[in-house]
mmCIF file of C-alpha atoms in Angstrom:
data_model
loop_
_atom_site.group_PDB
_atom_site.id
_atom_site.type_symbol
_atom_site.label_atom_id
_atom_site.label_comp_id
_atom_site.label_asym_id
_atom_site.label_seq_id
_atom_site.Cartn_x
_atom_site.Cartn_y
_atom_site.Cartn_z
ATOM 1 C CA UNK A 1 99.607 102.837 92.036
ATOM 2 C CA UNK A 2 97.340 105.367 90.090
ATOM 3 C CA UNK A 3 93.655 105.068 88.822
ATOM 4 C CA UNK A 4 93.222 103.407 85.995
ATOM 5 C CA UNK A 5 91.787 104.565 82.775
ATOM 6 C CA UNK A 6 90.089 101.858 79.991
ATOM 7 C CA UNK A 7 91.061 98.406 79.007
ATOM 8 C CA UNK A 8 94.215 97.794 77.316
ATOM 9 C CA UNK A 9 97.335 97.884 77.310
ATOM 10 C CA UNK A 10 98.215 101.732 78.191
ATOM 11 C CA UNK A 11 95.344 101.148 80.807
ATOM 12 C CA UNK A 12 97.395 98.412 82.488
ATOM 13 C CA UNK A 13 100.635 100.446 81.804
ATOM 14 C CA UNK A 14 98.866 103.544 83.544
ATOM 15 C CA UNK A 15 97.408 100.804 86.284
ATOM 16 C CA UNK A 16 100.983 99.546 87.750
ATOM 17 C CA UNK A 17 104.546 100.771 87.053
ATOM 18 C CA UNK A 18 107.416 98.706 86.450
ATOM 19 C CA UNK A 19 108.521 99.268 90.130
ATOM 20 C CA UNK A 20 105.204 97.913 91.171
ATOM 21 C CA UNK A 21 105.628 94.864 89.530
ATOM 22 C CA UNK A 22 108.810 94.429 90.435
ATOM 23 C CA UNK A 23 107.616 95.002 93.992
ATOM 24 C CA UNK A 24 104.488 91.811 93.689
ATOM 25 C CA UNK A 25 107.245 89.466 92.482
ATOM 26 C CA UNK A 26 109.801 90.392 95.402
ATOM 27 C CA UNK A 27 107.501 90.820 98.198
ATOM 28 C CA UNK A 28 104.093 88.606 97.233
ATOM 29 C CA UNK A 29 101.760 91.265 97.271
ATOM 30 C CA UNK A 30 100.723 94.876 95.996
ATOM 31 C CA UNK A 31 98.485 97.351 97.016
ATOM 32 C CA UNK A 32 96.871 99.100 93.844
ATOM 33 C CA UNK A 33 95.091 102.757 95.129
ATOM 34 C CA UNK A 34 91.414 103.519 93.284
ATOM 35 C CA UNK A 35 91.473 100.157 91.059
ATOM 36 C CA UNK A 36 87.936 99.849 91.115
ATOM 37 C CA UNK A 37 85.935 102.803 90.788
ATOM 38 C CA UNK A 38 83.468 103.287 93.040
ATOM 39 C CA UNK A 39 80.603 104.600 91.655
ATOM 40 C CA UNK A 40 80.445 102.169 88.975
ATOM 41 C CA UNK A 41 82.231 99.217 90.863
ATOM 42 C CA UNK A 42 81.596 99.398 94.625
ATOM 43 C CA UNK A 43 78.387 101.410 95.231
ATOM 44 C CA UNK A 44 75.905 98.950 93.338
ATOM 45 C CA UNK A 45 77.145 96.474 95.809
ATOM 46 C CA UNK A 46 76.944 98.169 98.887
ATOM 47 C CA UNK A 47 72.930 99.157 97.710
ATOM 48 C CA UNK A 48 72.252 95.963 96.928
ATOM 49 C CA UNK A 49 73.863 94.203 100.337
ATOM 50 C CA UNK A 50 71.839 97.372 101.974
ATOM 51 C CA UNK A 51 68.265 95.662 100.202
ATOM 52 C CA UNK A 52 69.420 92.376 101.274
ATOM 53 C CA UNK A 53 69.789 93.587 104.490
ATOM 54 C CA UNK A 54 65.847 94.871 104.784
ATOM 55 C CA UNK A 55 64.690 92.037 102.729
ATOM 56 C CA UNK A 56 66.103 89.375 105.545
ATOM 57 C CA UNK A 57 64.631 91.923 107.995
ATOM 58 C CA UNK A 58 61.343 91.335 106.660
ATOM 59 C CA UNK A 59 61.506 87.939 106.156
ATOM 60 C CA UNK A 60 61.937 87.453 109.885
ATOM 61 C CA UNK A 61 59.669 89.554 110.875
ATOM 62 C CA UNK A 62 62.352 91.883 112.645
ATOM 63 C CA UNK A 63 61.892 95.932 112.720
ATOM 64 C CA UNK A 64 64.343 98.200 111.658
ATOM 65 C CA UNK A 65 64.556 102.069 112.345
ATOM 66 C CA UNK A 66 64.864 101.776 108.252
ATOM 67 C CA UNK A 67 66.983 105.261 106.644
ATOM 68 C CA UNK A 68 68.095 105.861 103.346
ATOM 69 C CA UNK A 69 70.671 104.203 101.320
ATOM 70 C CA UNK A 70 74.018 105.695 102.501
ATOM 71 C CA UNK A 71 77.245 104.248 100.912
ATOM 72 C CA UNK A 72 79.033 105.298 104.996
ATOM 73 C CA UNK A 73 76.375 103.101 106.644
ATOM 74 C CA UNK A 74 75.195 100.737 104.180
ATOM 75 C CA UNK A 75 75.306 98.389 106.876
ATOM 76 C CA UNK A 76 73.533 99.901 109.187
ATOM 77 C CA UNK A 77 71.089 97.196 110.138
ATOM 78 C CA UNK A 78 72.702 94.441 109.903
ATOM 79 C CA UNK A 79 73.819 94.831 113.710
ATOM 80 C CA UNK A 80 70.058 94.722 114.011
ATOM 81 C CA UNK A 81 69.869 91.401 112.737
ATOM 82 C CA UNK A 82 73.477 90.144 114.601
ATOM 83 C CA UNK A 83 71.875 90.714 117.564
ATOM 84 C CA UNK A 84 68.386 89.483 117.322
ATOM 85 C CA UNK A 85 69.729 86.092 115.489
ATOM 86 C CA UNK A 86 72.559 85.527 114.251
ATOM 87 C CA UNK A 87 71.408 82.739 112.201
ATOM 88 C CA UNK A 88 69.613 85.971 110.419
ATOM 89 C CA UNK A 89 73.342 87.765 109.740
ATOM 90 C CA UNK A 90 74.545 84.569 107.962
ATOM 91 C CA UNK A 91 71.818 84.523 105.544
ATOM 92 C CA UNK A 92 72.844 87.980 104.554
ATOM 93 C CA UNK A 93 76.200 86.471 104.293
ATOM 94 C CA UNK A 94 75.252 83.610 101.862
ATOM 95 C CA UNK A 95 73.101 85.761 100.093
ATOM 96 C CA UNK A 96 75.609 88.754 98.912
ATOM 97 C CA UNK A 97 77.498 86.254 97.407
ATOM 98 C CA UNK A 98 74.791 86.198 94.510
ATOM 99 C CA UNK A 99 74.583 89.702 93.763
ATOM 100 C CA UNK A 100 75.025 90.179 90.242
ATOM 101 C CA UNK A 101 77.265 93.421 90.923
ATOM 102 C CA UNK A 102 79.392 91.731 93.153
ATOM 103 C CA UNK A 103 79.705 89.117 90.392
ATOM 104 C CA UNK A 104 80.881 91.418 87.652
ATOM 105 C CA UNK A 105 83.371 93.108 89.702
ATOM 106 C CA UNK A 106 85.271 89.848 90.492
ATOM 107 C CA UNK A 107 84.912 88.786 87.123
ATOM 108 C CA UNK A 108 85.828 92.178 85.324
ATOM 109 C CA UNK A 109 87.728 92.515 82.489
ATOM 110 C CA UNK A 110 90.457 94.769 83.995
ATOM 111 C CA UNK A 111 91.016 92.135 86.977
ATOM 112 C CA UNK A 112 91.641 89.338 84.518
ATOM 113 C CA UNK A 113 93.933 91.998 82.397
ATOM 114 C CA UNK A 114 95.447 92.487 85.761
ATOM 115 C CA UNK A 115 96.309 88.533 86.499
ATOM 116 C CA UNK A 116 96.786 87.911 82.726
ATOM 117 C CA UNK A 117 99.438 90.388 82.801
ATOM 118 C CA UNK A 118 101.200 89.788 85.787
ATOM 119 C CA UNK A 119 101.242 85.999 85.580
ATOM 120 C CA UNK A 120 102.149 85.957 81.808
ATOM 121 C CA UNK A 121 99.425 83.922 80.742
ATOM 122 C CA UNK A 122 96.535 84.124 78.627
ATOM 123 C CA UNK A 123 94.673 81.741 80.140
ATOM 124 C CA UNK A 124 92.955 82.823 83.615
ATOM 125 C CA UNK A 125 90.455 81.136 85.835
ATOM 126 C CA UNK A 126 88.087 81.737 88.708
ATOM 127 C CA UNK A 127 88.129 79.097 90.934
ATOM 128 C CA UNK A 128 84.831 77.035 92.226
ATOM 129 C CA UNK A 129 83.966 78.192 95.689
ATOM 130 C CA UNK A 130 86.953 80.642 95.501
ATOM 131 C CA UNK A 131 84.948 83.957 95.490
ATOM 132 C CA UNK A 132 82.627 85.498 97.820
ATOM 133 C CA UNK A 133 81.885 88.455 100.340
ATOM 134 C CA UNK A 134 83.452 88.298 104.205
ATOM 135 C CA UNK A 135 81.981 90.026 107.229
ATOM 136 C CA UNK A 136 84.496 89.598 110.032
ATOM 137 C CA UNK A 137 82.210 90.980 113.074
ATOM 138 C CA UNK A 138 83.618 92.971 116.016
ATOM 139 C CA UNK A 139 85.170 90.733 118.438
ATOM 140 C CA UNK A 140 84.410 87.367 116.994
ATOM 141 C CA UNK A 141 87.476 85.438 116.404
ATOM 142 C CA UNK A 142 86.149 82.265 115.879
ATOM 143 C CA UNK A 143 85.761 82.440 112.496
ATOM 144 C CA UNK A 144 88.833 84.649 111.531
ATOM 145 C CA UNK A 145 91.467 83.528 109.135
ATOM 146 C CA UNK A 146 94.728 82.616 110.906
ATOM 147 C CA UNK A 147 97.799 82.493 108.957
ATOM 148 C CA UNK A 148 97.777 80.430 105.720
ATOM 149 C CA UNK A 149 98.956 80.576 102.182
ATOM 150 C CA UNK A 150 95.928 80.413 99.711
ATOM 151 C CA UNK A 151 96.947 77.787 97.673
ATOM 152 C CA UNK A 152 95.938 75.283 100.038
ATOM 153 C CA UNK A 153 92.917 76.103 100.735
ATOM 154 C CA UNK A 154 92.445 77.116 96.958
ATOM 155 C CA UNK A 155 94.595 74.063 95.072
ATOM 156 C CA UNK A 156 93.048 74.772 91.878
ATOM 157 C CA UNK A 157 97.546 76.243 90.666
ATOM 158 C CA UNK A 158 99.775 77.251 92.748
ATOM 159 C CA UNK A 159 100.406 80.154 89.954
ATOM 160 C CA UNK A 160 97.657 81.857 91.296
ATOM 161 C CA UNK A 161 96.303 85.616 92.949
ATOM 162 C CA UNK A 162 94.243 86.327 95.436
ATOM 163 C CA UNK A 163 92.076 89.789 95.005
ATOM 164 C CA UNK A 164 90.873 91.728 98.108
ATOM 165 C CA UNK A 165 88.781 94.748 98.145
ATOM 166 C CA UNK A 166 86.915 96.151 100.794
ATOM 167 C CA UNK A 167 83.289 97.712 101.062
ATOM 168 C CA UNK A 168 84.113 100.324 104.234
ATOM 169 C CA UNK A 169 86.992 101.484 105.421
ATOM 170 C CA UNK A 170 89.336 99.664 107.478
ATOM 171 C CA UNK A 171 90.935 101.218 109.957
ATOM 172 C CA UNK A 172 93.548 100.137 112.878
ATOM 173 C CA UNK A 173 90.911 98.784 114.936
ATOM 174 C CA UNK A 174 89.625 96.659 112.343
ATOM 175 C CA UNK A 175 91.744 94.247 111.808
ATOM 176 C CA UNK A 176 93.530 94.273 108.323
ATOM 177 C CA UNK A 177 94.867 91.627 106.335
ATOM 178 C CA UNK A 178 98.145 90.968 108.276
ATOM 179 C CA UNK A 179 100.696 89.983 105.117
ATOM 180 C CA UNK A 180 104.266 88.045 105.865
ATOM 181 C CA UNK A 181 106.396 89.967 102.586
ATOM 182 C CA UNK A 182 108.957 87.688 100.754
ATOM 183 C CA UNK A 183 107.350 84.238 102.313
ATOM 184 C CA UNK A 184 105.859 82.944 99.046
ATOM 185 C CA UNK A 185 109.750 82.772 97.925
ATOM 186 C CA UNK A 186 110.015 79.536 100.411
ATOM 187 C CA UNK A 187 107.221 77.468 99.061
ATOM 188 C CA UNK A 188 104.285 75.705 100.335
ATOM 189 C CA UNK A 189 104.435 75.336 104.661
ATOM 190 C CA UNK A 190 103.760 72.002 106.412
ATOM 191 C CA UNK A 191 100.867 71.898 107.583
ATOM 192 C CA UNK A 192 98.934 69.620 110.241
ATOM 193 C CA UNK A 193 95.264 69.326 111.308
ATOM 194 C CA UNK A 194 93.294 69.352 114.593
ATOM 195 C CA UNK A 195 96.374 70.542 116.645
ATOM 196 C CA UNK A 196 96.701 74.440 116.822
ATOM 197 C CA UNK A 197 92.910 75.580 115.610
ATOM 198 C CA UNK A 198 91.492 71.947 117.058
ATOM 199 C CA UNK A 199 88.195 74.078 118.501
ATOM 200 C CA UNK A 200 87.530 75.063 115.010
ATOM 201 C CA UNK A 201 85.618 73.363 112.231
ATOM 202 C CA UNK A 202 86.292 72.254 109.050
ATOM 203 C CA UNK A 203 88.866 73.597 106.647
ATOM 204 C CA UNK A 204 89.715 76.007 109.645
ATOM 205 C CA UNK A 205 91.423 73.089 111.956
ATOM 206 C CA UNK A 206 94.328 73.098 109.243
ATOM 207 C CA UNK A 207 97.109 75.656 110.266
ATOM 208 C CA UNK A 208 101.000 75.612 109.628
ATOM 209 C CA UNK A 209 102.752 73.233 111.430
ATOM 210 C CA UNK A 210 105.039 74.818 113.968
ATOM 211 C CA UNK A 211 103.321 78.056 113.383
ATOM 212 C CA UNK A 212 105.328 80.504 115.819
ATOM 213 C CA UNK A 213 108.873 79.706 114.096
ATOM 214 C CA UNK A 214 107.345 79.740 111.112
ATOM 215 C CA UNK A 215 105.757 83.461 111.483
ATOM 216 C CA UNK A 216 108.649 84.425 112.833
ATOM 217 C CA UNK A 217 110.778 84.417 109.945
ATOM 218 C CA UNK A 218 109.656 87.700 108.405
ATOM 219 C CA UNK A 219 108.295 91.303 109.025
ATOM 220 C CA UNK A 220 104.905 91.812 109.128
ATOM 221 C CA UNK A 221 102.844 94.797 107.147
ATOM 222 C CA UNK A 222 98.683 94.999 107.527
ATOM 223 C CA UNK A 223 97.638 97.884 104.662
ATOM 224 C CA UNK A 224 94.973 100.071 105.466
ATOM 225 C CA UNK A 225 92.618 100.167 102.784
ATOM 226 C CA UNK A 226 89.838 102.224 100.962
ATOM 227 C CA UNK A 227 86.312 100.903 98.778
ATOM 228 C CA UNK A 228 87.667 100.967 95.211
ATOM 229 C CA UNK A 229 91.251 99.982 96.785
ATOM 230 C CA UNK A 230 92.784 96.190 95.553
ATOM 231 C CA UNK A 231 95.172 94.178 97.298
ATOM 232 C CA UNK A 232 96.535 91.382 95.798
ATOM 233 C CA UNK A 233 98.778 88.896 97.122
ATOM 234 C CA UNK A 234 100.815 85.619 95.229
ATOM 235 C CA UNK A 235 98.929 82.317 96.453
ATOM 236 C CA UNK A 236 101.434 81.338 98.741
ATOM 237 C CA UNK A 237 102.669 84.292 100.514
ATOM 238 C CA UNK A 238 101.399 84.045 104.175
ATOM 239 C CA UNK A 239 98.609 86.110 105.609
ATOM 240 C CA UNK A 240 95.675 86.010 108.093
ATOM 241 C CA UNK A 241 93.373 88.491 109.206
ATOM 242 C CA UNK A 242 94.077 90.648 111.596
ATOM 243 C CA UNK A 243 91.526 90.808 114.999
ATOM 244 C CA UNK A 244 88.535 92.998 114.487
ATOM 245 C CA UNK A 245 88.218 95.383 117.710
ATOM 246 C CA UNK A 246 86.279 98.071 116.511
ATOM 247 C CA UNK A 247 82.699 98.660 116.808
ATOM 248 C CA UNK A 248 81.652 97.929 112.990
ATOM 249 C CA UNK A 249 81.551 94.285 111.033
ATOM 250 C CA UNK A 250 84.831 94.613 108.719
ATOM 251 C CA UNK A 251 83.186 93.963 105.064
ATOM 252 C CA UNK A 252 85.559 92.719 101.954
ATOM 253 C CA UNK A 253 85.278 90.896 98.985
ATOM 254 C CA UNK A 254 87.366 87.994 97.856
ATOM 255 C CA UNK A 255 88.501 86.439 94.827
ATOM 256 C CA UNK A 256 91.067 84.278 93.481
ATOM 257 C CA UNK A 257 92.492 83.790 89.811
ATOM 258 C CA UNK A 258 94.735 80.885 89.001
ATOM 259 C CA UNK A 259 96.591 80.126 85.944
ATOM 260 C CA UNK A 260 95.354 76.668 83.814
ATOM 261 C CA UNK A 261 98.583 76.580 82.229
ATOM 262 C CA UNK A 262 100.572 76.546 85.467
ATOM 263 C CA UNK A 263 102.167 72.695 86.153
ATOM 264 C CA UNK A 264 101.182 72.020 89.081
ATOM 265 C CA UNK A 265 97.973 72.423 88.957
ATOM 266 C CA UNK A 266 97.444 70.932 85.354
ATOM 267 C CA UNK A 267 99.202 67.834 87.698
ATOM 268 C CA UNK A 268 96.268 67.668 90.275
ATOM 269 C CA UNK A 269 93.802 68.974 88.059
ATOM 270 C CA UNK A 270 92.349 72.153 88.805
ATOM 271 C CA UNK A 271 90.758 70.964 92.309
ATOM 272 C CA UNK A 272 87.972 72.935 93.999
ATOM 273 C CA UNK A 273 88.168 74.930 96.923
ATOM 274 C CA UNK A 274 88.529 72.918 100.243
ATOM 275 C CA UNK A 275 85.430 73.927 101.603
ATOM 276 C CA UNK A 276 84.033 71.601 98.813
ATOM 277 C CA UNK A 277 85.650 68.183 99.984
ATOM 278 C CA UNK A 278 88.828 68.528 98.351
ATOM 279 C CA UNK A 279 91.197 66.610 100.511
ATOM 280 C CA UNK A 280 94.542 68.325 100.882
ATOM 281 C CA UNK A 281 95.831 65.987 102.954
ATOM 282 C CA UNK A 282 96.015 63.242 100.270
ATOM 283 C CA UNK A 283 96.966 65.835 97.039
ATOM 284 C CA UNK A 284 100.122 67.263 99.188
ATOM 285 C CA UNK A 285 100.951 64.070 101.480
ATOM 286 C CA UNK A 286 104.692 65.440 101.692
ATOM 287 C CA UNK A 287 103.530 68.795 103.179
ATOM 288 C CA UNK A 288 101.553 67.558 106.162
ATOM 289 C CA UNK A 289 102.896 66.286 109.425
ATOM 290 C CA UNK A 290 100.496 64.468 112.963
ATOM 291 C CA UNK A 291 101.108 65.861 115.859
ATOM 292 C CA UNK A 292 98.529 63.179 117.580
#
């Protein structure tokens, strides 16, 4: 787990050892230190979420106590806007998803080299609706991600990756991503719907079907992690986030790549994320149970 160095071959050699391959096929997921680099990678996104920020501001006619661009507090004001409306903190939410920078780094070269490599295939893909920026907020659970394996929720292969990066710190109090190691070996859960997470909406009512014995199979590990940091984890190992307690909006960037060439999906045909009307239920009949 070193820094990388350019595009190729000794770059991905330098990138991951043998051992740390070995370790993402055994235990689902990998922690790579400094993949990104974060003057070039991570900073133009935190500046530009930082405009965004003022620009929504403006918009709504809200003052701001406005300071200079710091990477530490990019966020600054966006409590500012939480507070007054939080209708005015989702728009920043839907609206760092089109920052070009934030584009390029989930479609970068080295991340597909990365997947390409690992998954033995040279033909990658970024799924519809599979991509975007998260801001879990301090003690708002509602909208946290309990535990689920990605392919699911992102059916476009089951051979398939899920990148996670974050854009401050995360700390203890923060809630990191909570991972189950060595679950992806079992397969895809059973899952029901409206039982567990009924309060919740949409795609968020779906949750593993006996959840606690399920969970409670395996060890849990939640990595503390660093802008410029990657985590990646195998499409169906098990993971949620963890419960933000801390007094700052957790910020991370997520991304998936899936294999074309994987079976399974070339079977159901490379369907969209669930949050655009795919309907698990009917693609994986066999893995859903009612509990009405």
């Amino acid at each position: 787990m070193r820094p990388g160095s350019p595009i190729g071959s000794k770059w991905f050699d330098m990138m991951i050892s043998p051992d740390d391959r070995n370790f993402f096929q055994s235990e689902g997921y990998l922690l790579i230190k400094g993949f990104f680099d974060f003057e070039k990678d991570i900073l133009p996104i935190q500046r530009d979420a930082y405009e965004i920020i003022g620009l929504v501001a403006e918009r709504h006619g809200v003052e701001l106590e406005r300071q200079p661009f710091d990477p530490e507090t990019f966020d600054r004001d966006y409590y500012r806007l939480l507070e007054t409306d939080r209708r005015y903190a989702a728009e920043v939410y839907d609206l760092t998803k089109q920052i070009p920078s934030f584009l390029r780094l989930i479609s970068s070269t080295q991340s597909e080299e990365l997947f390409r490599t690992l998954r033995g295939t040279d033909h990658a893909g970024i799924g519809a609706a599979s991509y975007g920026i998260r801001i879990d907020n301090p003690n708002e659970d509602k909208f946290r991600s309990h535990w689920h394996q990605e392919f699911l929720f992102q059916p476009q292969s089951m051979d398939g990756i899920v990148f996670w990066t974050p854009l401050a710190p995360v700390r203890d109090d923060m809630g990191a991503v909570i991972i189950l190691p060595k679950s992806h070996k079992d397969g895809l859960c059973v899952y029901s719907r409206g039982t567990t997470y009924a309060d919740k909406a949409g795609a968020y009512q779906i949750g593993i079907h006996d959840e606690a014995a399920a969970i409670g199979k395996y060890e849990q590990v939640a990595p503390l992690t660093e802008p410029g940091d990657l985590l990646i984890m195998d499409f169906l190992t098990i993971h949620a986030s963890g419960e933000n307690r801390s007094t700052r909006s957790r910020w991370s960037i997520q991304s998936r790549f899936f294999n074309f060439k994987d079976p399974v999906g070339m079977k159901i045909g490379w369907k969209a994320s669930i949050t655009t009307g795919t309907q698990v239920e009917e693609l994986f009949p066999d893995n859903f149970v009612s509990e009405a």
